[in-house]
Coordinates of C-alpha atoms in Angstrom, one line a residue:
X1 CA 19.3 68.4 -16.3
X2 CA 17.3 67.6 -13.4
X3 CA 14.1 65.6 -13.9
X4 CA 12.8 64.9 -10.3
X5 CA 9.6 66.2 -9.2
X6 CA 9.5 69.0 -6.6
X7 CA 6.9 70.7 -4.2
X8 CA 5.1 73.3 -5.7
X9 CA 7.0 76.0 -3.5
X10 CA 10.2 75.8 -5.7
X11 CA 8.1 77.7 -8.2
X12 CA 8.9 80.5 -6.1
X13 CA 12.6 80.3 -7.6
X14 CA 12.3 78.3 -10.8
X15 CA 10.2 78.0 -13.9
X16 CA 9.1 74.9 -15.1
X17 CA 6.3 72.1 -16.1
X18 CA 3.6 70.9 -14.1
X19 CA 2.5 67.1 -14.9
X20 CA -1.0 65.9 -14.9
X21 CA -0.8 64.7 -11.4
X22 CA 0.1 68.1 -10.3
X23 CA 3.7 67.5 -9.6
X24 CA 6.1 70.3 -10.4
X25 CA 9.4 70.0 -12.6
X26 CA 12.1 72.9 -12.2
X27 CA 13.7 73.7 -15.7
X28 CA 15.5 77.0 -15.0
X29 CA 16.0 79.6 -12.5
X30 CA 13.0 82.4 -12.6
X31 CA 14.3 85.5 -14.1
X32 CA 17.1 84.1 -16.6
X33 CA 16.6 84.9 -20.1
X34 CA 18.0 81.6 -21.4
X35 CA 15.4 79.6 -22.8
X36 CA 15.9 75.9 -21.6
X37 CA 12.6 74.6 -22.1
X38 CA 12.8 73.0 -25.5
X39 CA 16.1 71.2 -24.3
X40 CA 14.7 70.0 -21.2
X41 CA 11.4 68.7 -22.8
X42 CA 13.3 66.9 -25.4
X43 CA 15.6 65.2 -22.9
X44 CA 12.5 64.5 -20.7
X45 CA 10.3 63.0 -23.4
X46 CA 13.2 60.8 -24.5
X47 CA 13.5 59.6 -20.6
X48 CA 9.7 59.1 -20.0
X49 CA 9.4 57.2 -23.6
X50 CA 12.0 54.8 -22.8
X51 CA 10.7 54.3 -19.1
X52 CA 7.0 54.4 -19.1
X53 CA 4.3 53.0 -21.4
X54 CA 2.4 56.3 -22.6
X55 CA -1.2 55.8 -23.7
X56 CA -2.1 58.5 -26.5
X57 CA -5.7 59.2 -27.4
X58 CA -5.8 59.9 -31.1
X59 CA -8.3 60.1 -33.8
X60 CA -8.0 61.1 -37.4
X61 CA -8.5 64.8 -36.5
X62 CA -5.8 64.6 -33.9
X63 CA -3.1 62.9 -36.2
X64 CA -3.4 65.8 -38.8
X65 CA -3.1 68.4 -35.9
X66 CA 0.3 67.0 -34.5
X67 CA 1.6 68.6 -37.6
X68 CA 0.8 71.8 -35.8
X69 CA 3.2 70.9 -33.0
X70 CA 6.5 72.8 -33.5
X71 CA 8.9 72.1 -30.7
X72 CA 9.4 69.7 -28.0
X73 CA 7.9 72.1 -25.5
X74 CA 4.7 72.0 -27.4
X75 CA 5.0 68.3 -27.8
X76 CA 5.4 67.8 -23.9
X77 CA 2.4 70.3 -23.4
X78 CA -0.2 69.0 -25.9
X79 CA 0.8 65.3 -26.3
X80 CA 1.7 64.4 -22.9
X81 CA -0.3 66.9 -21.0
X82 CA 2.2 68.9 -19.2
X83 CA 1.4 72.7 -18.3
X84 CA 4.2 75.3 -18.8
X85 CA 5.1 77.9 -16.6
X86 CA 7.5 80.6 -17.3
X87 CA 8.2 84.4 -16.9
X88 CA 8.7 86.9 -19.2
X89 CA 12.4 88.2 -18.5
X90 CA 11.6 91.8 -18.8
X91 CA 8.4 92.4 -16.6
X92 CA 8.6 89.1 -14.7
X93 CA 5.3 88.2 -15.4
X94 CA 4.0 84.6 -16.0
X95 CA 3.5 83.1 -19.4
X96 CA 1.3 80.0 -18.9
X97 CA 0.6 77.2 -21.6
X98 CA -2.0 74.5 -21.1
X99 CA -2.7 71.4 -23.3
X100 CA -5.0 72.5 -26.2
X101 CA -7.6 69.8 -26.3
X102 CA -8.3 70.6 -29.9
X103 CA -5.0 69.3 -30.7
X104 CA -4.7 65.9 -29.1
X105 CA -7.8 65.2 -27.0
X106 CA -5.9 66.4 -23.8
X107 CA -6.7 69.1 -21.4
X108 CA -5.3 70.3 -18.0
X109 CA -6.6 68.2 -15.2
X110 CA -7.8 69.6 -12.1
X111 CA -4.6 68.9 -10.3
X112 CA -2.9 70.9 -12.6
X113 CA -5.2 73.9 -12.2
X114 CA -5.0 73.5 -8.5
X115 CA -1.3 73.3 -8.5
X116 CA -1.4 76.3 -10.8
X117 CA -3.6 78.2 -8.7
X118 CA -1.3 77.6 -5.5
X119 CA 1.8 78.2 -7.5
X120 CA 0.4 81.8 -8.5
X121 CA -0.7 82.6 -5.1
X122 CA 2.8 82.0 -3.9
X123 CA 4.3 84.2 -6.6
X124 CA 1.8 86.8 -5.8
X125 CA 0.3 86.6 -9.4
X126 CA -3.5 87.0 -8.5
X127 CA -4.8 83.7 -9.9
X128 CA -8.6 84.9 -8.8
X129 CA -8.7 87.3 -12.0
X130 CA -7.2 85.0 -14.5
X131 CA -9.9 84.0 -16.9
X132 CA -7.8 80.8 -17.9
X133 CA -8.1 79.2 -15.0
X134 CA -11.9 79.0 -15.0
X135 CA -12.3 78.6 -18.8
X136 CA -11.3 75.6 -20.3
X137 CA -11.4 77.3 -23.7
X138 CA -8.6 79.3 -23.0
X139 CA -5.1 77.6 -22.9
X140 CA -2.5 80.4 -23.2
X141 CA -1.8 83.3 -20.7
X142 CA 0.9 86.0 -21.3
X143 CA 1.0 88.2 -18.3
X144 CA 3.6 90.5 -20.0
X145 CA 0.8 91.5 -22.5
X146 CA -0.9 93.2 -19.7
X147 CA 2.2 95.8 -19.6
X148 CA 2.7 98.7 -22.0
X149 CA 5.6 100.7 -21.4
X150 CA 5.7 99.6 -17.7
X151 CA 2.0 100.5 -16.9
X152 CA -0.8 98.1 -16.5
X153 CA -3.9 98.3 -19.2

């Protein structure tokens, strides 16, 4: 597994995560069906929690909400504040998950939103018409849901 950060332009060829500082981590080649995100996230969490001090911002409500996190991918997104950037293998449309502030008091940073805007522009994914980039209450986008039998809704 590769845990190095890369320039945003690798997102043209690789799906991955964006850290809170806007750095890109590649997880798998774009278009492959294999879902390596959970495996990558588990190993990355083990690495960063052994190397870095992690400050978690919890209150009682957040502790109860952590039970809702079902995978290492969701843990990396909602507890450590990473943004998930993947593609549907059928339509090659983006699937994006941002941290849900209702779970662990963590939101996407302005660096992440800026990086995501540049990544989507690079990949011809029309970021200007995506509400989740301007509405902080939206933390999930699935571009393949815009497809019905190969036609846009």
